[in-house]
Short mmCIF file of C-alpha atoms in Angstrom, two decimals:
data_model
loop_
_atom_site.label_atom_id
_atom_site.label_comp_id
_atom_site.label_asym_id
_atom_site.label_seq_id
_atom_site.Cartn_x
_atom_site.Cartn_y
_atom_site.Cartn_z
CA MET O 1 29.19 45.50 22.64
CA GLU O 2 28.92 48.45 20.24
CA CYS O 3 32.32 49.71 21.43
CA ARG O 4 33.92 46.31 20.87
CA SER O 5 32.33 46.07 17.43
CA PHE O 6 33.66 49.50 16.48
CA LEU O 7 37.19 48.75 17.69
CA PHE O 8 37.35 45.40 15.90
CA SER O 9 35.97 46.94 12.70
CA ARG O 10 38.52 49.75 12.81
CA PHE O 11 41.32 47.25 13.43
CA VAL O 12 40.40 45.15 10.40
CA MET O 13 39.88 48.19 8.15
CA CYS O 14 43.21 49.75 9.12
CA ALA O 15 45.03 46.46 8.59
CA CYS O 16 43.48 46.04 5.16
CA ALA O 17 44.35 49.61 4.16
CA HIS O 18 47.94 49.22 5.36
CA SER O 19 48.46 45.97 3.45
CA MET O 20 46.71 47.05 0.26
CA ASP O 21 48.76 46.46 -2.87
CA TYR O 22 46.73 48.15 -5.58
CA SER O 23 48.63 46.27 -8.30
CA VAL O 24 46.53 43.28 -7.25
CA PHE O 25 43.77 44.69 -9.49
CA MET O 26 45.99 44.77 -12.60
CA PRO O 27 44.71 41.43 -14.00
CA LEU O 28 41.29 43.07 -14.43
CA ALA O 29 42.79 45.02 -17.33
CA ASP O 30 42.68 41.76 -19.30
CA PRO O 31 39.14 41.65 -20.77
CA ARG O 32 38.97 37.85 -20.71
CA PHE O 33 39.97 37.58 -17.08
CA ARG O 34 37.67 40.48 -16.20
CA ARG O 35 34.68 38.62 -17.62
CA LEU O 36 35.65 35.39 -15.88
CA PHE O 37 36.17 37.20 -12.58
CA VAL O 38 32.76 38.86 -12.80
CA ALA O 39 31.27 35.44 -13.65
CA GLN O 40 32.89 34.05 -10.51
CA VAL O 41 31.58 36.92 -8.37
CA VAL O 42 27.96 36.70 -9.54
CA ALA O 43 27.99 32.91 -9.15
CA LEU O 44 29.38 33.30 -5.63
CA ILE O 45 26.66 35.78 -4.72
CA GLY O 46 24.07 33.39 -6.12
CA THR O 47 25.50 30.59 -4.00
CA GLY O 48 25.47 32.83 -0.93
CA LEU O 49 21.80 33.66 -1.45
CA LEU O 50 21.14 29.94 -1.87
CA THR O 51 22.71 29.21 1.53
CA VAL O 52 20.34 31.63 3.25
CA ALA O 53 17.34 30.41 1.27
CA LEU O 54 18.06 26.76 2.02
CA GLY O 55 18.15 27.45 5.75
CA LEU O 56 14.77 29.19 5.59
CA ALA O 57 13.31 26.48 3.36
CA ALA O 58 14.48 23.80 5.79
CA PHE O 59 12.74 25.62 8.65
CA ASP O 60 9.59 26.06 6.56
CA ILE O 61 9.46 22.32 5.78
CA ALA O 62 10.85 20.73 8.94
CA GLY O 63 10.25 23.28 11.71
CA ASP O 64 12.31 22.44 14.79
CA ARG O 65 14.07 19.70 12.79
CA ALA O 66 15.48 22.29 10.40
CA GLY O 67 18.95 21.97 11.89
CA ALA O 68 19.06 18.26 11.14
CA VAL O 69 17.77 18.82 7.61
CA LEU O 70 20.29 21.57 6.92
CA GLY O 71 23.12 19.59 8.46
CA THR O 72 22.29 16.63 6.24
CA ALA O 73 22.17 18.91 3.20
CA LEU O 74 25.63 20.27 4.04
CA ALA O 75 26.97 16.73 4.48
CA ILE O 76 25.54 15.82 1.07
CA LYS O 77 27.28 18.89 -0.34
CA MET O 78 30.66 17.70 0.94
CA ILE O 79 30.08 14.13 -0.29
CA ALA O 80 29.21 15.48 -3.75
CA TYR O 81 32.36 17.60 -3.76
CA VAL O 82 34.57 14.64 -2.83
CA ALA O 83 32.97 11.88 -4.91
CA VAL O 84 31.51 13.61 -7.96
CA SER O 85 34.30 16.02 -8.88
CA PRO O 86 36.82 13.46 -10.25
CA VAL O 87 34.09 11.48 -12.03
CA ALA O 88 32.66 14.62 -13.65
CA SER O 89 36.13 15.74 -14.68
CA ALA O 90 36.78 12.37 -16.34
CA LEU O 91 33.42 12.43 -18.13
CA GLY O 92 34.10 15.95 -19.40
CA ALA O 93 37.71 15.32 -20.39
CA ARG O 94 36.80 15.14 -24.09
CA LEU O 95 34.79 18.37 -23.96
CA SER O 96 36.04 21.93 -24.11
CA ARG O 97 36.24 23.66 -20.74
CA LYS O 98 33.79 26.33 -21.90
CA THR O 99 31.22 23.61 -22.65
CA VAL O 100 31.75 22.11 -19.19
CA LEU O 101 31.30 25.49 -17.48
CA VAL O 102 28.17 26.37 -19.42
CA ALA O 103 26.59 22.96 -18.80
CA ALA O 104 27.30 23.22 -15.07
CA ASP O 105 25.73 26.69 -14.88
CA VAL O 106 22.63 25.50 -16.77
CA VAL O 107 22.16 22.64 -14.30
CA ARG O 108 22.70 24.91 -11.28
CA ALA O 109 20.22 27.51 -12.54
CA ALA O 110 17.58 24.84 -13.27
CA VAL O 111 17.92 23.29 -9.81
CA ALA O 112 17.71 26.69 -8.12
CA LEU O 113 14.43 27.41 -9.93
CA VAL O 114 12.96 24.05 -8.83
CA LEU O 115 13.93 24.36 -5.15
CA PRO O 116 11.09 26.78 -4.19
CA PHE O 117 8.54 24.09 -5.05
CA VAL O 118 9.88 21.29 -2.83
CA ASP O 119 7.87 20.26 0.24
CA ARG O 120 9.74 17.19 1.51
CA PRO O 121 13.21 16.92 3.09
CA TRP O 122 14.26 14.15 0.68
CA GLN O 123 13.52 16.46 -2.23
CA ILE O 124 15.87 19.05 -0.76
CA PHE O 125 18.54 16.39 -0.34
CA ALA O 126 18.22 15.16 -3.95
CA LEU O 127 18.30 18.63 -5.47
CA VAL O 128 21.17 19.75 -3.26
CA PHE O 129 23.18 16.74 -4.45
CA VAL O 130 22.55 17.61 -8.11
CA LEU O 131 23.32 21.28 -7.50
CA GLN O 132 26.57 20.59 -5.66
CA ALA O 133 27.58 17.96 -8.21
CA ALA O 134 27.32 20.70 -10.84
CA SER O 135 29.37 23.02 -8.63
CA ALA O 136 31.96 20.25 -8.17
CA THR O 137 32.20 20.14 -11.96
CA PHE O 138 32.31 23.91 -12.46
CA THR O 139 34.90 24.98 -9.88
CA PRO O 140 37.93 22.86 -10.91
CA ALA O 141 37.26 23.55 -14.60
CA PHE O 142 37.06 27.27 -13.87
CA GLN O 143 40.27 27.19 -11.82
CA SER O 144 42.13 25.41 -14.63
CA ILE O 145 41.15 28.07 -17.18
CA ILE O 146 42.68 31.07 -15.38
CA PRO O 147 46.33 29.98 -15.93
CA THR O 148 45.63 29.75 -19.68
CA VAL O 149 44.38 33.34 -19.70
CA LEU O 150 47.05 34.87 -17.44
CA ARG O 151 50.25 33.07 -18.39
CA ASP O 152 52.81 35.20 -16.54
CA GLU O 153 53.19 34.28 -12.90
CA PRO O 154 52.90 37.78 -11.30
CA SER O 155 49.54 38.37 -13.00
CA TYR O 156 48.35 34.90 -12.06
CA THR O 157 49.36 35.45 -8.44
CA ARG O 158 47.38 38.70 -8.34
CA ALA O 159 44.42 36.87 -9.87
CA LEU O 160 44.57 34.30 -7.06
CA SER O 161 44.51 37.12 -4.51
CA LEU O 162 41.49 38.64 -6.24
CA SER O 163 39.75 35.27 -6.17
CA ARG O 164 40.42 34.91 -2.45
CA LEU O 165 39.16 38.45 -1.91
CA ALA O 166 35.97 37.60 -3.78
CA TYR O 167 35.32 34.55 -1.59
CA ASP O 168 35.90 36.50 1.62
CA LEU O 169 33.77 39.48 0.62
CA GLU O 170 30.97 37.21 -0.61
CA SER O 171 30.61 35.79 2.90
CA ILE O 172 29.79 39.33 4.03
CA VAL O 173 27.88 40.71 1.04
CA SER O 174 25.52 37.78 0.38
CA PRO O 175 23.92 37.70 3.87
CA LEU O 176 23.48 41.49 3.75
CA MET O 177 21.91 41.28 0.30
CA ALA O 178 19.65 38.46 1.47
CA ALA O 179 18.57 40.52 4.48
CA VAL O 180 17.65 43.46 2.24
CA LEU O 181 15.72 41.24 -0.18
CA LEU O 182 13.89 39.45 2.63
CA SER O 183 12.60 42.79 3.87
CA VAL O 184 10.52 43.16 0.69
CA VAL O 185 10.05 39.62 -0.71
CA SER O 186 9.65 36.06 0.58
CA PHE O 187 12.63 33.73 0.86
CA HIS O 188 11.46 31.91 -2.27
CA ALA O 189 12.64 34.92 -4.27
CA LEU O 190 16.19 34.22 -3.11
CA PHE O 191 16.16 31.05 -5.20
CA VAL O 192 15.31 33.21 -8.22
CA GLY O 193 18.26 35.45 -7.35
CA THR O 194 20.45 32.35 -7.19
CA ALA O 195 19.29 31.21 -10.63
CA LEU O 196 19.91 34.67 -12.08
CA GLY O 197 23.44 34.60 -10.72
CA PHE O 198 24.15 31.29 -12.45
CA VAL O 199 22.55 32.51 -15.70
CA ALA O 200 24.68 35.65 -15.62
CA SER O 201 27.76 33.51 -15.02
CA MET O 202 26.84 31.33 -17.99
CA ILE O 203 26.37 34.34 -20.30
CA LEU O 204 29.72 35.81 -19.29
CA VAL O 205 31.50 32.50 -19.93
CA VAL O 206 29.79 32.05 -23.31
CA THR O 207 30.78 35.54 -24.46
CA THR O 208 34.42 35.18 -23.34
CA ASP O 209 36.99 34.22 -25.96
CA LEU O 210 38.87 31.51 -24.09
CA PRO O 211 42.20 30.05 -25.24
CA ALA O 212 41.90 26.80 -27.14
CA THR O 213 42.81 23.71 -25.15
CA THR O 214 43.28 20.14 -26.27
CA PRO O 215 40.63 17.81 -24.79
CA SER O 216 42.19 14.77 -23.17
CA ASP O 217 41.62 11.39 -24.73
CA ASP O 218 44.37 9.58 -22.87
CA GLY O 219 43.64 6.35 -21.06
CA SER O 220 40.50 4.62 -19.88
CA PHE O 221 37.74 6.22 -17.85
CA ARG O 222 39.22 4.79 -14.64
CA THR O 223 42.62 6.23 -15.55
CA ARG O 224 41.13 9.69 -16.08
CA VAL O 225 39.19 9.53 -12.79
CA THR O 226 42.33 8.80 -10.78
CA ALA O 227 44.82 10.85 -12.83
CA GLY O 228 44.91 13.85 -10.52
CA VAL O 229 45.15 11.85 -7.29
CA ARG O 230 47.93 9.69 -8.75
CA GLU O 231 49.84 12.83 -9.67
CA PHE O 232 49.37 14.16 -6.13
CA ALA O 233 50.87 10.92 -4.83
CA THR O 234 54.02 11.21 -6.94
CA ARG O 235 55.04 14.89 -6.67
CA PRO O 236 56.59 16.13 -3.39
CA SER O 237 54.99 19.58 -3.60
CA LEU O 238 51.53 18.14 -4.21
CA ARG O 239 51.91 15.63 -1.39
CA GLY O 240 52.75 18.60 0.83
CA ILE O 241 49.61 20.42 -0.31
CA ALA O 242 47.52 17.34 0.48
CA ALA O 243 48.82 17.44 4.07
CA MET O 244 48.25 21.19 4.28
CA ASN O 245 44.60 20.65 3.34
CA LEU O 246 44.16 18.98 6.73
CA VAL O 247 45.61 22.04 8.49
CA VAL O 248 43.25 24.41 6.67
CA ALA O 249 40.26 22.17 7.40
CA ALA O 250 41.14 21.96 11.11
CA VAL O 251 41.49 25.69 11.73
CA THR O 252 38.52 26.59 9.51
CA SER O 253 36.26 24.06 11.23
CA VAL O 254 37.06 25.61 14.60
CA VAL O 255 35.98 29.01 13.31
CA VAL O 256 32.89 27.90 11.37
CA VAL O 257 31.49 25.52 13.99
CA ASP O 258 32.60 27.04 17.30
CA THR O 259 32.22 30.79 16.72
CA VAL O 260 28.59 30.84 17.80
CA VAL O 261 29.38 28.76 20.90
CA HIS O 262 32.21 31.01 22.03
CA ALA O 263 30.40 34.27 21.24
CA ARG O 264 26.95 33.45 22.61
CA GLU O 265 27.43 30.80 25.31
CA ARG O 266 30.94 31.34 26.64
CA LEU O 267 31.15 35.14 26.38
CA GLY O 268 27.46 36.03 26.50
CA GLY O 269 27.50 38.10 23.32
CA SER O 270 24.67 38.98 20.97
CA ALA O 271 23.90 37.59 17.53
CA GLY O 272 25.85 40.50 16.10
CA SER O 273 28.98 39.35 17.92
CA VAL O 274 28.92 36.13 15.90
CA ALA O 275 28.99 38.09 12.65
CA LEU O 276 31.71 40.32 14.10
CA LEU O 277 34.00 37.38 14.88
CA LEU O 278 33.41 35.83 11.47
CA GLY O 279 34.26 39.23 10.03
CA CYS O 280 37.56 39.12 11.92
CA PHE O 281 38.35 35.80 10.24
CA GLY O 282 37.51 37.24 6.83
CA GLY O 283 39.49 40.39 7.56
CA GLY O 284 42.62 38.42 8.40
CA SER O 285 42.23 36.43 5.20
CA ILE O 286 41.82 39.58 3.10
CA VAL O 287 44.90 41.25 4.62
CA VAL O 288 47.11 38.31 3.68
CA ALA O 289 45.53 37.82 0.25
CA LEU O 290 46.27 41.44 -0.65
CA SER O 291 49.84 41.16 0.67
CA LEU O 292 50.81 37.92 -1.06
CA PRO O 293 51.54 39.19 -4.61
CA ARG O 294 54.37 41.32 -3.25
CA LEU O 295 55.43 38.85 -0.56
CA LEU O 296 55.76 35.92 -2.97
CA THR O 297 58.34 37.81 -5.03
CA ARG O 298 60.68 37.59 -2.03
CA ILE O 299 59.70 34.36 -0.26
CA SER O 300 58.99 30.94 -1.75
CA ASP O 301 55.50 29.47 -1.83
CA ARG O 302 56.65 26.63 0.41
CA SER O 303 57.97 28.96 3.11
CA VAL O 304 54.81 31.09 3.13
CA MET O 305 52.51 28.07 3.20
CA LEU O 306 54.44 26.28 5.95
CA ALA O 307 54.45 29.48 8.00
CA GLY O 308 50.67 29.53 7.59
CA CYS O 309 50.50 25.90 8.73
CA CYS O 310 52.58 26.61 11.84
CA GLY O 311 50.44 29.63 12.63
CA ALA O 312 47.21 27.68 12.11
CA SER O 313 48.42 24.95 14.48
CA ILE O 314 49.28 27.54 17.13
CA VAL O 315 45.94 29.32 16.68
CA THR O 316 43.99 26.06 17.01
CA ALA O 317 45.91 25.07 20.14
CA SER O 318 45.44 28.57 21.59
CA THR O 319 41.70 28.28 20.97
CA ALA O 320 41.69 25.05 22.98
CA VAL O 321 43.33 26.96 25.86
CA PHE O 322 40.78 29.75 25.39
CA SER O 323 37.97 27.19 25.73
CA VAL O 324 39.28 26.25 29.17
CA VAL O 325 40.34 29.52 30.80
CA ALA O 326 38.40 32.34 29.11
CA THR O 327 35.82 34.25 31.14
CA PRO O 328 33.42 36.92 29.87
CA GLY O 329 35.04 40.32 29.63
CA PRO O 330 36.88 42.71 27.27
CA ALA O 331 40.14 40.72 27.48
CA ALA O 332 38.42 37.55 26.27
CA TRP O 333 36.85 39.39 23.34
CA ILE O 334 40.21 40.83 22.32
CA TRP O 335 41.82 37.40 22.69
CA ILE O 336 39.35 35.56 20.49
CA GLY O 337 39.21 38.45 18.02
CA VAL O 338 42.98 38.30 17.52
CA LEU O 339 42.84 34.50 17.24
CA TRP O 340 40.17 34.70 14.54
CA VAL O 341 42.10 37.34 12.57
CA ALA O 342 45.19 35.12 12.78
CA ALA O 343 43.16 32.07 11.74
CA GLY O 344 41.95 33.85 8.61
CA ALA O 345 45.46 35.06 7.83
CA CYS O 346 46.93 31.57 8.18
CA ALA O 347 44.20 29.93 6.09
CA SER O 348 44.79 32.49 3.33
CA ALA O 349 48.58 32.06 3.50
CA ILE O 350 48.12 28.33 2.87
CA GLY O 351 45.23 28.40 0.42
CA THR O 352 46.02 31.32 -1.88
CA PRO O 353 49.42 30.13 -3.22
CA THR O 354 48.18 26.55 -3.67
CA ALA O 355 47.06 27.13 -7.25
CA ARG O 356 50.51 28.54 -8.14
CA VAL O 357 52.12 25.30 -7.04
CA ILE O 358 49.56 23.23 -8.94
CA ARG O 359 50.06 25.38 -12.05
CA ARG O 360 53.78 24.61 -12.11
CA SER O 361 53.16 20.88 -11.77
CA ALA O 362 51.61 20.27 -15.20
CA GLY O 363 51.24 21.60 -18.70
CA THR O 364 48.16 23.64 -19.59
CA ASP O 365 46.15 20.63 -20.74
CA GLY O 366 47.07 18.67 -17.61
CA LEU O 367 45.68 21.20 -15.15
CA PRO O 368 42.01 20.04 -14.87
CA PRO O 369 42.83 16.68 -13.22
CA LEU O 370 45.10 18.38 -10.69
CA PHE O 371 42.59 21.06 -9.74
CA THR O 372 39.90 18.38 -9.54
CA ALA O 373 42.05 16.27 -7.22
CA GLN O 374 42.78 19.26 -5.00
CA PHE O 375 39.08 20.12 -4.88
CA SER O 376 38.18 16.58 -3.77
CA LEU O 377 41.06 16.10 -1.33
CA SER O 378 40.52 19.43 0.40
CA HIS O 379 36.83 18.77 0.95
CA ALA O 380 37.55 15.23 2.13
CA CYS O 381 39.46 16.81 5.00
CA PHE O 382 36.38 18.84 5.93
CA LEU O 383 34.37 15.62 6.05
CA LEU O 384 36.71 14.64 8.88
CA THR O 385 37.10 17.94 10.73
CA TYR O 386 33.51 19.24 10.66
CA PRO O 387 32.13 16.23 12.57
CA ILE O 388 34.98 16.48 15.07
CA ALA O 389 34.25 20.15 15.67
CA GLY O 390 30.50 19.60 15.85
CA TRP O 391 29.79 16.18 17.30
CA VAL O 392 32.82 15.83 19.58
CA GLY O 393 32.32 19.42 20.69
CA ALA O 394 28.67 18.77 21.55
CA GLY O 395 29.42 15.51 23.34
CA LEU O 396 32.72 16.16 25.13
CA GLY O 397 33.06 19.93 25.04
CA GLN O 398 34.76 22.52 22.82
CA GLN O 399 38.08 22.16 24.61
CA THR O 400 38.25 18.45 23.69
CA SER O 401 37.22 18.89 20.06
CA THR O 402 39.56 21.84 19.57
CA THR O 403 42.44 19.92 21.14
CA VAL O 404 41.84 17.04 18.71
CA LEU O 405 41.79 19.50 15.80
CA ALA O 406 44.98 21.15 17.08
CA VAL O 407 46.68 17.75 17.08
CA LEU O 408 45.48 17.11 13.51
CA ALA O 409 46.73 20.54 12.40
CA THR O 410 50.12 19.89 13.98
CA LEU O 411 50.40 16.46 12.37
CA GLY O 412 49.44 17.98 9.01
CA THR O 413 52.11 20.65 9.40
CA ILE O 414 54.80 18.09 10.25
CA ALA O 415 53.75 15.86 7.36
CA ALA O 416 53.79 18.77 4.91
CA SER O 417 57.30 19.80 5.93
CA LYS O 418 58.55 16.22 5.52
CA LEU O 419 56.73 15.42 2.28
CA TRP O 420 57.64 18.70 0.56
CA ARG O 421 61.28 19.31 1.31
CA SER O 422 63.23 22.40 0.30
CA GLU O 423 66.08 22.31 -2.19
CA LYS O 424 68.64 22.58 0.64
CA GLN O 425 67.09 19.68 2.53
CA ARG O 426 67.13 17.43 -0.54
CA GLY O 427 70.62 18.42 -1.54
CA PRO O 428 72.07 18.55 -5.06
CA GLY O 429 71.55 15.54 -7.24
CA LYS O 430 69.18 13.77 -4.85
CA GLY O 431 66.16 14.25 -7.06
CA GLY O 432 63.45 13.06 -4.77
CA GLY O 433 60.76 13.81 -7.26
CA HIS O 434 61.79 17.40 -7.70
CA ASP O 435 59.06 19.25 -9.57
CA GLY O 436 60.34 22.76 -9.73
CA VAL O 437 58.37 24.18 -6.86
CA GLY O 438 60.62 23.87 -3.86
CA GLU O 439 62.63 26.90 -2.75
CA LEU O 440 62.97 28.25 -6.28
CA GLY O 441 62.71 31.94 -6.92
CA VAL O 442 59.81 33.32 -8.91
CA SER O 443 61.77 33.93 -12.10
CA GLU O 444 63.23 30.42 -12.18
CA SER O 445 59.85 28.86 -11.39
CA ARG O 446 58.27 30.85 -14.17
CA SER O 447 60.90 29.83 -16.69
CA ARG O 448 60.38 26.18 -15.77
CA SER O 449 56.63 26.60 -16.12
CA GLU O 450 56.87 28.37 -19.48
CA SER O 451 59.26 25.75 -20.82
CA GLY O 452 56.31 23.36 -20.76
CA SER O 453 55.95 20.70 -18.11
CA ARG O 454 54.76 17.26 -19.14
CA PRO O 455 50.93 17.12 -19.05
CA ILE O 456 49.34 14.54 -16.80
CA GLY O 457 48.72 11.21 -18.40
CA VAL O 458 50.92 11.86 -21.47
CA ARG O 459 53.23 8.92 -21.93
CA GLN O 460 56.76 9.42 -23.16
#
């Protein structure tokens, strides 16, 4: 097992080094983005510590029912993400984005400090809902600020790669940090670490000079709640992204839910092998994220994202085959390791450019509803795919659940290619809801963006 771990680690490290585009760090030269990026990182680490602490708290309260408690808490998290995000965005439409971010961090820090004192499962559920509702408010607002700080597309693309890198590295760093802290303190201290992360994020946001934005006062509350989703329904590129969300959810659910089953039960590996395979997924994602700033100067967003969708569908189907024919041995470990690297690469190829497409679809003041809609729609897909991966897998076997997810990924890929057609497919003069993000080159897309698209909800 140690030999396999070493070989996989070397493979991922070499791939990352080969693909490294050091210009990806150039946005950090901007002091405003640098502060926001650090705020994102410390908040992510705080959230990672919270994940570990919640698991331990659930075991402390519920014992052998901890899995059910934690599973319910995660379901509540997804429901909050889907349902609360558009409502919170509409409620905060008349506030500055800095105010929204600070308020969300205050709520998250307060909840994290209260969590160590709970002693009933329902208390965990209630506090998790409040915490995740605040996160569902914070994340889209944060995402909509970055394009106002980095207005040129190359810098924004590099910023997206840095953001993806932060998410992937957090999944590795936070558990390690939690393990170190747990060696000297009780798990209750992890909640304090979580609160400190949110407080640090709040301070960094408060001390950052953000560009002025015009709060929206257009339409009724119901209109503001549904603004982003309605825009997704009318623009071809955004309809394509909505379909791609299903592909990402399908392949990610296979990795998140089934890794432990494949590593421990099917291949007889140790607990470390689970972390190793998850590291392969993260490594593949990092490789692509670091490569995209250069790649997207030559290839359109649509082509890269559809290639990721095709790859994700193939990976998911291949995993279904693996579930049937794999037997313990070095070949099986190499097979699933390569599949997990490819899964991470495909998920990153789809997810990282998404914000570029959204950015081109609205003016600066129209971005929050779009990012909110994407946040809700993407997590709604996970509400479908996680139960399929978990419950169908437990009841009918991993091969059945993975086959169902492969079918969903394939359908999502086909739908995305049909809903978001290239310029050549639409033909000149056909219109078709063209929104400037088909097969356009980077320079043309940027000029369209800088010319000022019509903000969402602004009537002409």
